[in-house]
């Protein structure tokens, strides 16, 4: 599988020490739009033990492979470092599992931060083994001192840059970008208090990949074998057990799922003191978030590319993007702004906060050109069009792919294709390359 | 010297352990050019010598052109302690430019066999810095394995090797305590030596790492305080539980004294908050032994009480008790901590907590109601026949990928029979190409094997679109057998036998093949397409079809008859309908043995016999489906169907559509799969269990037996689906019938009681009254069982929450009335007793 080499350059390792009698968590940064080692925050962070456990959990997801394909050994890979976004009034720490099926985000809310951020932006943070051990030793509900990055112009201590190159599979990068888009179609479905949250998570099976449904009943929440209007899909329920260490701090648990009940991603949001942790699970354990194809039509649309360029120029790391205000500023209808945001989401340039039901600005610290270019189905569709493989005749089009001709038929209920990919996935993972090619050809 | 002469000379020296010094001396003066020229010859020799020579590593180091070549060729060669200095000498003499890159190359991909001894020796001699990569520490675990001869260890033990390897006790050994994943490898190595052995390979606990470390600690070569701290340090490194088990064992084996625990009390208190249960248990044990008790643990104990394990929670409460006893002023704070346990899943924990907190407040917190969303369709909807060949082609495209929707399978069968002479406007070539791939996949998912619906449908599509010959169809089950070959040796082969050949799985493939044969001769009008998605055909509809169709396919005719609701059969003018009207099974449960295709006899198989039914045959579908006259002999065969396949659930998904109105008969057919589900992960029973739950007619003991088996299945998903089915059936599954089956299956030791009880408690979240009725009716059957207390506890909790009283069996009444403090007696005393019981208490 193709991989992109990500270079991490930290001026020093992240560390935990003591400052003025408080634990002193110093997170080293690497990468970002403007500064190679940005300095986002300097101040106190409330609820020390809870935040330490939450940060450990974010780091743990990054180095966990929840699914190992048959015949493949679980390779010990250098995991990608977590990503932190400073939105001014809050910090968001994100990571993505090595199997591309679990995304976690810790939102540190304004109440926990002893002041505003020094700067906005997105960067990687170093999480090394000694720091993890030190984090595990932080206790109590008092504050700790947190710095995300440091001001290198005033740093007197000597430092030496450590550089590490980590190959990140394209599939992983693409999934990390697209997972945010999945949240934009979800609504809150289940909500429960801390006691029920603890009981439910602790009762989840420890193994198994089957799709089950968390269902609200008169006596609490249970896993059922079939869907109901009050259920949320949970494929590989053991993956949700990543929340277990945080249950003792939880004040509630909320689950989000698409408005139409079906096998789909779901978001589980654990409320903490002045923080939230959101875990997004892929619809199948063996299926990562890459390849969902939900944004392919937007990406194929030349107009949305221009809109996205315009919209992105107006973004300024807002914690919640006001679509109407943005539409007004951009002079575009809100619908086109939303499509542009979807496109930006696929490129890792905005995230989606299900709790706020809105996008927030963050630029994944990976090469945006690489992220945008990683849509092989779209590339294949363009190649088919360029090769003149599409022959349209009214509602029926023939697409020659290799030695075989597939038929794309447009009906009142949608567009369907005779290829095996469409046979397997139907409309659940975006259009197949033949449908995309027909649509591209129709646009000329 | 010519290149091959040099190679021959080197090879001779490398083959003789006594002449390795001579080999090193011979290599020293060689130029890089000479080494490069001889390397291909030597590499070829090395690759032809799988076991290696005593000097293989020396040869590789002396001649390979770079570190990658060294790692690739020397990957499997061992380097013993005697040869390691010679290896260093070879490299020192040669002084290759790539020496600095050698550690990374040797340690990549899990490490080459000689990595640790070579790198350690090089570092000791100052040729390279000691590698700091975690892979180096991990390579020590395999690099210090004892030498083996004929499967037995020889020579030095691990302790000897650790004692004899200079510097290792000061540096590398300690790295195990900071290297993630070392614990799981240590556990694997130690388990292999300490597992119960045999006469030929006795257990050798003296070869374990734990033994070695303890021995070295006793000798004073490893400082005990440092060892304890390093061990405790692993528990807070945020490692997975599997990586900590070995260190927990080591800590317990170190058996820290009270003074040592007291000196580290803060560390032990901090461990109470760790996520791994074994670590929490370790900390609780040590803190419980501490005198005087530490108050520092107070707030951390709340975390322990939130954990699901009963043992940890009770230990935490006991510690709280001791804290309050020693420090009465902390009683209020301790009560606050103990209140966490009032929500614990275990009744003993809850009850124990009330001694510190007082009576609990009634629980009030339940999930908030869900918002309105698009509803799931549960009412049967009309089945729409495919309109034309193009739609049929699209349907086949889908089914070739996923045939788990029986309605689509039925529509395709009906459509292809009707449209046999019609061709799609386009797309034929693509479908034919793909159908060929699907139909010709290797056994066991190939066409007409009875285990792959997709392959059967692919073969059918080829008959329709490509004019393929449908062939003879179902071959029967594959039986392995061995025979004496001409060489005199035993060889294995596979023979297909059609015996018995009228299971539901076989009938499905026979039926698809019948349609394929029909398509090959021009098609037919099928009778059996259901009118609604519950698989039913109203009598009037079938009568009309019978009147309009000139000829019927025999199996299809039978399927259609089975789809008519029994109460409407009188409205169908057909002899087959008369047979079904006369159907009146008399079910009888049997438990016995059966033989599978490999000749293995399995015991404890539960089956349901209908002695009223006649033996079936593959040509008479109704007789085949109704036949449960002697199911036990074939039960192991039916349980085995599809075990090697990848999608047998697509086969079982169609079973409810063969028997849509007779849940007990369907459940009887399912029993072999359910018996399999008790011990295996994959049973494919789920679609049928779900269908049983949707049954709209009363169900009897056969269905109840199926549900109980499903709720005790090994796979949690099977248990969940069976539990759903019980919930869906509600009162249609009579509690007394369910309890009767539970009692029988528990007594026969067929099911695991704890799994079953968990499933029932799961169901109680939705229908507590139903589950309480089942549990109360089950109680007489659990008298005398070791886990009786758990069953009684469940009754107590449900009866209390529902405000109901319960009449206990006499044995439990006595337990409640006595003074015993067993878990059972305590549980019995928690049950709200009915008037007749309470009078005696």
Short mmCIF file of N, CA, C and O in Angstrom, two decimals, chain B residues 532-623:
data_model
loop_
_atom_site.label_atom_id
_atom_site.label_comp_id
_atom_site.label_asym_id
_atom_site.label_seq_id
_atom_site.Cartn_x
_atom_site.Cartn_y
_atom_site.Cartn_z
N UNK B 532 -45.72 -11.55 0.38
CA UNK B 532 -45.26 -10.57 1.37
C UNK B 532 -43.92 -11.00 1.95
O UNK B 532 -43.53 -12.16 1.82
N UNK B 533 -43.25 -10.07 2.61
CA UNK B 533 -41.89 -10.31 3.09
C UNK B 533 -41.84 -11.20 4.33
O UNK B 533 -40.75 -11.40 4.90
N UNK B 534 -42.97 -11.71 4.78
CA UNK B 534 -42.92 -12.73 5.84
C UNK B 534 -42.88 -14.13 5.24
O UNK B 534 -42.94 -15.12 5.96
N UNK B 535 -42.78 -14.21 3.92
CA UNK B 535 -42.65 -15.50 3.26
C UNK B 535 -43.96 -16.21 3.01
O UNK B 535 -43.97 -17.39 2.65
N UNK B 536 -45.07 -15.53 3.18
CA UNK B 536 -46.37 -16.18 3.08
C UNK B 536 -46.98 -16.04 1.68
O UNK B 536 -46.70 -15.07 0.95
N UNK B 537 -47.80 -17.03 1.33
CA UNK B 537 -48.64 -16.95 0.13
C UNK B 537 -50.07 -17.26 0.55
O UNK B 537 -50.34 -18.35 1.06
N UNK B 538 -50.99 -16.34 0.38
CA UNK B 538 -52.39 -16.65 0.71
C UNK B 538 -52.90 -17.80 -0.15
O UNK B 538 -52.48 -17.97 -1.31
N UNK B 539 -53.80 -18.57 0.41
CA UNK B 539 -54.33 -19.74 -0.30
C UNK B 539 -54.95 -19.35 -1.64
O UNK B 539 -54.77 -20.04 -2.65
N UNK B 540 -55.66 -18.22 -1.64
CA UNK B 540 -56.34 -17.81 -2.88
C UNK B 540 -55.32 -17.52 -3.98
O UNK B 540 -55.53 -17.87 -5.16
N UNK B 541 -54.20 -16.91 -3.61
CA UNK B 541 -53.18 -16.60 -4.61
C UNK B 541 -52.58 -17.88 -5.16
O UNK B 541 -52.42 -18.04 -6.38
N UNK B 542 -52.28 -18.81 -4.27
CA UNK B 542 -51.67 -20.04 -4.75
C UNK B 542 -52.66 -20.84 -5.61
O UNK B 542 -52.28 -21.44 -6.63
N UNK B 543 -53.92 -20.83 -5.21
CA UNK B 543 -54.91 -21.55 -6.00
C UNK B 543 -54.95 -20.98 -7.42
O UNK B 543 -55.02 -21.72 -8.41
N UNK B 544 -54.90 -19.66 -7.51
CA UNK B 544 -54.92 -19.03 -8.83
C UNK B 544 -53.69 -19.42 -9.63
O UNK B 544 -53.77 -19.71 -10.83
N UNK B 545 -52.52 -19.45 -8.97
CA UNK B 545 -51.29 -19.83 -9.68
C UNK B 545 -51.37 -21.28 -10.15
O UNK B 545 -50.93 -21.62 -11.25
N UNK B 546 -51.92 -22.13 -9.28
CA UNK B 546 -52.03 -23.54 -9.67
C UNK B 546 -52.92 -23.69 -10.90
O UNK B 546 -52.66 -24.51 -11.78
N UNK B 547 -53.94 -22.87 -10.94
CA UNK B 547 -54.87 -22.97 -12.05
C UNK B 547 -54.30 -22.44 -13.35
O UNK B 547 -54.66 -22.91 -14.44
N UNK B 548 -53.38 -21.48 -13.24
CA UNK B 548 -52.89 -20.86 -14.47
C UNK B 548 -51.60 -21.49 -14.99
O UNK B 548 -51.23 -21.28 -16.14
N UNK B 549 -50.87 -22.21 -14.14
CA UNK B 549 -49.60 -22.78 -14.58
C UNK B 549 -49.83 -24.15 -15.21
O UNK B 549 -50.47 -25.00 -14.59
N UNK B 550 -49.31 -24.36 -16.40
CA UNK B 550 -49.54 -25.64 -17.07
C UNK B 550 -48.80 -26.79 -16.39
O UNK B 550 -49.27 -27.92 -16.35
N UNK B 551 -47.61 -26.52 -15.87
CA UNK B 551 -46.85 -27.59 -15.23
C UNK B 551 -46.09 -27.00 -14.05
O UNK B 551 -45.82 -25.79 -14.03
N UNK B 552 -45.77 -27.83 -13.11
CA UNK B 552 -45.11 -27.34 -11.90
C UNK B 552 -43.77 -28.03 -11.72
O UNK B 552 -43.63 -29.21 -12.03
N UNK B 553 -42.84 -27.28 -11.16
CA UNK B 553 -41.59 -27.90 -10.75
C UNK B 553 -41.85 -28.54 -9.38
O UNK B 553 -42.40 -27.89 -8.49
N UNK B 554 -41.48 -29.78 -9.18
CA UNK B 554 -41.88 -30.51 -7.97
C UNK B 554 -41.43 -29.84 -6.67
O UNK B 554 -42.23 -29.69 -5.74
N UNK B 555 -40.16 -29.48 -6.59
CA UNK B 555 -39.69 -28.87 -5.35
C UNK B 555 -40.35 -27.52 -5.14
O UNK B 555 -40.73 -27.16 -4.02
N UNK B 556 -40.49 -26.77 -6.21
CA UNK B 556 -41.14 -25.45 -6.10
C UNK B 556 -42.58 -25.60 -5.63
O UNK B 556 -43.06 -24.80 -4.82
N UNK B 557 -43.22 -26.62 -6.09
CA UNK B 557 -44.60 -26.90 -5.67
C UNK B 557 -44.65 -27.10 -4.15
O UNK B 557 -45.49 -26.55 -3.45
N UNK B 558 -43.72 -27.89 -3.66
CA UNK B 558 -43.68 -28.14 -2.22
C UNK B 558 -43.40 -26.88 -1.42
O UNK B 558 -44.04 -26.63 -0.39
N UNK B 559 -42.47 -26.06 -1.90
CA UNK B 559 -42.16 -24.81 -1.20
C UNK B 559 -43.40 -23.93 -1.14
O UNK B 559 -43.73 -23.36 -0.09
N UNK B 560 -44.10 -23.83 -2.25
CA UNK B 560 -45.29 -22.98 -2.30
C UNK B 560 -46.31 -23.46 -1.27
O UNK B 560 -46.94 -22.65 -0.57
N UNK B 561 -46.50 -24.76 -1.15
CA UNK B 561 -47.49 -25.29 -0.21
C UNK B 561 -47.11 -24.94 1.23
O UNK B 561 -47.95 -24.60 2.05
N UNK B 562 -45.80 -25.05 1.52
CA UNK B 562 -45.35 -24.75 2.89
C UNK B 562 -45.55 -23.27 3.23
O UNK B 562 -45.57 -22.89 4.41
N UNK B 563 -45.70 -22.44 2.21
CA UNK B 563 -45.84 -21.00 2.46
C UNK B 563 -47.28 -20.58 2.67
O UNK B 563 -47.55 -19.41 2.98
N UNK B 564 -48.19 -21.48 2.50
CA UNK B 564 -49.61 -21.16 2.75
C UNK B 564 -49.86 -21.27 4.24
O UNK B 564 -49.50 -22.29 4.86
N UNK B 565 -50.44 -20.25 4.86
CA UNK B 565 -50.74 -20.36 6.30
C UNK B 565 -51.58 -21.61 6.57
O UNK B 565 -52.54 -21.88 5.82
N UNK B 566 -51.25 -22.39 7.58
CA UNK B 566 -51.94 -23.67 7.82
C UNK B 566 -53.45 -23.54 7.89
O UNK B 566 -54.18 -24.40 7.38
N UNK B 567 -53.93 -22.44 8.46
CA UNK B 567 -55.37 -22.30 8.60
C UNK B 567 -56.06 -22.05 7.26
O UNK B 567 -57.29 -22.14 7.15
N UNK B 568 -55.29 -21.76 6.21
CA UNK B 568 -55.90 -21.52 4.89
C UNK B 568 -55.74 -22.71 3.95
O UNK B 568 -56.19 -22.66 2.80
N UNK B 569 -55.10 -23.76 4.43
CA UNK B 569 -54.80 -24.87 3.53
C UNK B 569 -56.05 -25.51 2.93
O UNK B 569 -56.02 -26.05 1.82
N UNK B 570 -57.12 -25.44 3.68
CA UNK B 570 -58.34 -26.06 3.16
C UNK B 570 -58.82 -25.35 1.88
O UNK B 570 -59.61 -25.91 1.11
N UNK B 571 -58.32 -24.14 1.69
CA UNK B 571 -58.73 -23.40 0.49
C UNK B 571 -57.88 -23.70 -0.73
O UNK B 571 -58.07 -23.08 -1.77
N UNK B 572 -56.96 -24.64 -0.60
CA UNK B 572 -56.10 -24.96 -1.74
C UNK B 572 -56.46 -26.35 -2.25
O UNK B 572 -56.27 -27.34 -1.54
N UNK B 573 -56.97 -26.43 -3.45
CA UNK B 573 -57.39 -27.74 -3.98
C UNK B 573 -56.19 -28.53 -4.50
O UNK B 573 -55.88 -28.51 -5.69
N UNK B 574 -55.51 -29.20 -3.60
CA UNK B 574 -54.27 -29.85 -4.00
C UNK B 574 -53.97 -30.97 -2.99
O UNK B 574 -54.14 -30.79 -1.77
N UNK B 575 -53.49 -32.08 -3.49
CA UNK B 575 -53.20 -33.22 -2.61
C UNK B 575 -52.11 -32.89 -1.60
O UNK B 575 -52.11 -33.38 -0.47
N UNK B 576 -51.15 -32.06 -2.03
CA UNK B 576 -50.07 -31.69 -1.11
C UNK B 576 -50.64 -30.91 0.08
O UNK B 576 -50.16 -31.05 1.21
N UNK B 577 -51.63 -30.10 -0.19
CA UNK B 577 -52.25 -29.34 0.89
C UNK B 577 -52.90 -30.28 1.88
O UNK B 577 -52.89 -30.05 3.10
N UNK B 578 -53.46 -31.34 1.38
CA UNK B 578 -54.09 -32.32 2.27
C UNK B 578 -53.04 -32.93 3.21
O UNK B 578 -53.31 -33.16 4.39
N UNK B 579 -51.87 -33.20 2.67
CA UNK B 579 -50.81 -33.78 3.51
C UNK B 579 -50.44 -32.81 4.64
O UNK B 579 -50.25 -33.20 5.78
N UNK B 580 -50.34 -31.55 4.27
CA UNK B 580 -49.95 -30.57 5.28
C UNK B 580 -51.04 -30.36 6.31
O UNK B 580 -50.75 -30.10 7.48
N UNK B 581 -52.29 -30.48 5.86
CA UNK B 581 -53.40 -30.33 6.82
C UNK B 581 -53.34 -31.42 7.88
O UNK B 581 -53.73 -31.22 9.02
N UNK B 582 -52.87 -32.56 7.46
CA UNK B 582 -52.82 -33.70 8.39
C UNK B 582 -51.60 -33.65 9.31
O UNK B 582 -51.45 -34.50 10.20
N UNK B 583 -50.76 -32.67 9.09
CA UNK B 583 -49.51 -32.60 9.88
C UNK B 583 -49.82 -32.30 11.35
O UNK B 583 -50.43 -31.28 11.67
N UNK B 584 -49.46 -33.18 12.24
CA UNK B 584 -49.69 -32.99 13.68
C UNK B 584 -48.50 -33.61 14.43
O UNK B 584 -48.54 -34.78 14.84
N UNK B 585 -47.46 -32.84 14.58
CA UNK B 585 -46.25 -33.42 15.19
C UNK B 585 -46.44 -33.73 16.66
O UNK B 585 -47.21 -33.06 17.36
N UNK B 586 -45.71 -34.73 17.13
CA UNK B 586 -45.65 -35.03 18.57
C UNK B 586 -44.18 -35.00 18.94
O UNK B 586 -43.45 -35.95 18.66
N UNK B 587 -43.81 -33.91 19.53
CA UNK B 587 -42.37 -33.68 19.77
C UNK B 587 -41.88 -34.39 21.02
O UNK B 587 -42.55 -34.42 22.04
N UNK B 588 -40.68 -34.88 20.87
CA UNK B 588 -40.05 -35.57 22.00
C UNK B 588 -38.57 -35.22 21.98
O UNK B 588 -37.90 -35.36 20.96
N UNK B 589 -38.09 -34.75 23.11
CA UNK B 589 -36.68 -34.34 23.19
C UNK B 589 -35.80 -35.57 23.42
O UNK B 589 -36.13 -36.43 24.23
N UNK B 590 -34.70 -35.64 22.68
CA UNK B 590 -33.74 -36.73 22.88
C UNK B 590 -32.33 -36.14 23.01
O UNK B 590 -32.04 -35.09 22.44
N UNK B 591 -31.51 -36.80 23.76
CA UNK B 591 -30.09 -36.42 23.86
C UNK B 591 -29.28 -37.67 23.56
O UNK B 591 -29.54 -38.73 24.12
N UNK B 592 -28.36 -37.54 22.67
CA UNK B 592 -27.60 -38.73 22.29
C UNK B 592 -26.32 -38.40 21.57
O UNK B 592 -25.83 -37.27 21.63
N UNK B 593 -25.80 -39.38 20.86
CA UNK B 593 -24.53 -39.23 20.17
C UNK B 593 -24.74 -39.30 18.67
O UNK B 593 -25.74 -39.86 18.20
N UNK B 594 -23.81 -38.74 17.94
CA UNK B 594 -23.89 -38.79 16.48
C UNK B 594 -22.48 -38.70 15.92
O UNK B 594 -21.56 -38.20 16.58
N UNK B 595 -22.33 -39.17 14.71
CA UNK B 595 -21.02 -39.24 14.07
C UNK B 595 -20.94 -38.22 12.94
O UNK B 595 -21.88 -38.07 12.16
N UNK B 596 -19.80 -37.53 12.84
CA UNK B 596 -19.65 -36.56 11.76
C UNK B 596 -18.97 -37.21 10.55
O UNK B 596 -18.70 -38.42 10.56
N UNK B 597 -18.66 -36.41 9.55
CA UNK B 597 -18.14 -36.98 8.30
C UNK B 597 -16.73 -37.56 8.45
O UNK B 597 -16.30 -38.35 7.64
N UNK B 598 -16.03 -37.13 9.51
CA UNK B 598 -14.69 -37.69 9.69
C UNK B 598 -14.70 -38.92 10.57
O UNK B 598 -13.65 -39.48 10.87
N UNK B 599 -15.90 -39.33 11.01
CA UNK B 599 -16.01 -40.52 11.84
C UNK B 599 -15.93 -40.23 13.33
O UNK B 599 -16.02 -41.15 14.15
N UNK B 600 -15.79 -38.98 13.69
CA UNK B 600 -15.73 -38.63 15.11
C UNK B 600 -17.14 -38.70 15.72
O UNK B 600 -18.10 -38.20 15.13
N UNK B 601 -17.21 -39.31 16.88
CA UNK B 601 -18.51 -39.42 17.55
C UNK B 601 -18.63 -38.26 18.55
O UNK B 601 -17.73 -38.02 19.35
N UNK B 602 -19.74 -37.56 18.47
CA UNK B 602 -20.01 -36.46 19.39
C UNK B 602 -21.14 -36.86 20.32
O UNK B 602 -22.10 -37.50 19.91
N UNK B 603 -21.02 -36.43 21.56
CA UNK B 603 -22.01 -36.80 22.57
C UNK B 603 -22.77 -35.56 23.04
O UNK B 603 -22.34 -34.43 22.82
N UNK B 604 -23.85 -35.80 23.73
CA UNK B 604 -24.61 -34.71 24.33
C UNK B 604 -25.33 -33.84 23.32
O UNK B 604 -25.55 -32.66 23.56
N UNK B 605 -25.70 -34.44 22.20
CA UNK B 605 -26.43 -33.66 21.19
C UNK B 605 -27.92 -33.69 21.52
O UNK B 605 -28.50 -34.75 21.75
N UNK B 606 -28.49 -32.49 21.53
CA UNK B 606 -29.92 -32.38 21.82
C UNK B 606 -30.68 -32.32 20.50
O UNK B 606 -30.32 -31.53 19.62
N UNK B 607 -31.69 -33.13 20.35
CA UNK B 607 -32.49 -33.10 19.12
C UNK B 607 -33.95 -33.31 19.50
O UNK B 607 -34.27 -33.77 20.61
N UNK B 608 -34.83 -32.94 18.60
CA UNK B 608 -36.27 -33.12 18.82
C UNK B 608 -36.81 -34.07 17.75
O UNK B 608 -36.60 -33.86 16.56
N UNK B 609 -37.48 -35.09 18.22
CA UNK B 609 -38.00 -36.14 17.35
C UNK B 609 -39.51 -35.97 17.20
O UNK B 609 -40.21 -35.70 18.18
N UNK B 610 -39.96 -36.13 15.99
CA UNK B 610 -41.41 -36.20 15.73
C UNK B 610 -41.67 -37.59 15.16
O UNK B 610 -41.51 -37.81 13.96
N UNK B 611 -42.06 -38.48 16.02
CA UNK B 611 -42.22 -39.87 15.57
C UNK B 611 -43.43 -40.04 14.66
O UNK B 611 -43.61 -41.09 14.05
N UNK B 612 -44.24 -39.01 14.59
CA UNK B 612 -45.39 -39.08 13.68
C UNK B 612 -44.97 -38.84 12.23
O UNK B 612 -45.72 -39.14 11.30
N UNK B 613 -43.80 -38.22 12.06
CA UNK B 613 -43.41 -37.88 10.69
C UNK B 613 -42.79 -39.08 9.99
O UNK B 613 -42.20 -39.94 10.62
N UNK B 614 -42.95 -39.10 8.67
CA UNK B 614 -42.44 -40.21 7.87
C UNK B 614 -41.05 -39.85 7.36
O UNK B 614 -40.72 -38.67 7.22
N UNK B 615 -40.22 -40.84 7.08
CA UNK B 615 -38.91 -40.54 6.49
C UNK B 615 -39.07 -39.77 5.18
O UNK B 615 -39.95 -40.08 4.37
N UNK B 616 -38.24 -38.75 4.99
CA UNK B 616 -38.39 -37.92 3.80
C UNK B 616 -37.55 -38.42 2.64
O UNK B 616 -36.99 -39.52 2.69
N UNK B 617 -37.52 -37.62 1.61
CA UNK B 617 -36.66 -37.93 0.48
C UNK B 617 -36.37 -36.62 -0.24
O UNK B 617 -37.11 -35.64 -0.10
N UNK B 618 -35.30 -36.60 -1.01
CA UNK B 618 -34.89 -35.37 -1.67
C UNK B 618 -35.85 -34.98 -2.78
O UNK B 618 -35.91 -33.82 -3.18
N UNK B 619 -36.64 -35.92 -3.28
CA UNK B 619 -37.55 -35.61 -4.36
C UNK B 619 -38.90 -35.11 -3.88
O UNK B 619 -39.71 -34.63 -4.68
N UNK B 620 -39.16 -35.22 -2.62
CA UNK B 620 -40.47 -34.82 -2.06
C UNK B 620 -40.20 -33.78 -0.99
O UNK B 620 -39.90 -34.11 0.17
N UNK B 621 -40.28 -32.52 -1.38
CA UNK B 621 -39.84 -31.47 -0.49
C UNK B 621 -40.66 -31.41 0.80
O UNK B 621 -40.11 -31.20 1.89
N UNK B 622 -41.94 -31.59 0.69
CA UNK B 622 -42.77 -31.51 1.90
C UNK B 622 -42.39 -32.62 2.88
O UNK B 622 -42.18 -32.38 4.08
N UNK B 623 -42.26 -33.83 2.37
CA UNK B 623 -41.86 -34.92 3.25
C UNK B 623 -40.49 -34.68 3.83
O UNK B 623 -40.23 -34.97 5.00
#
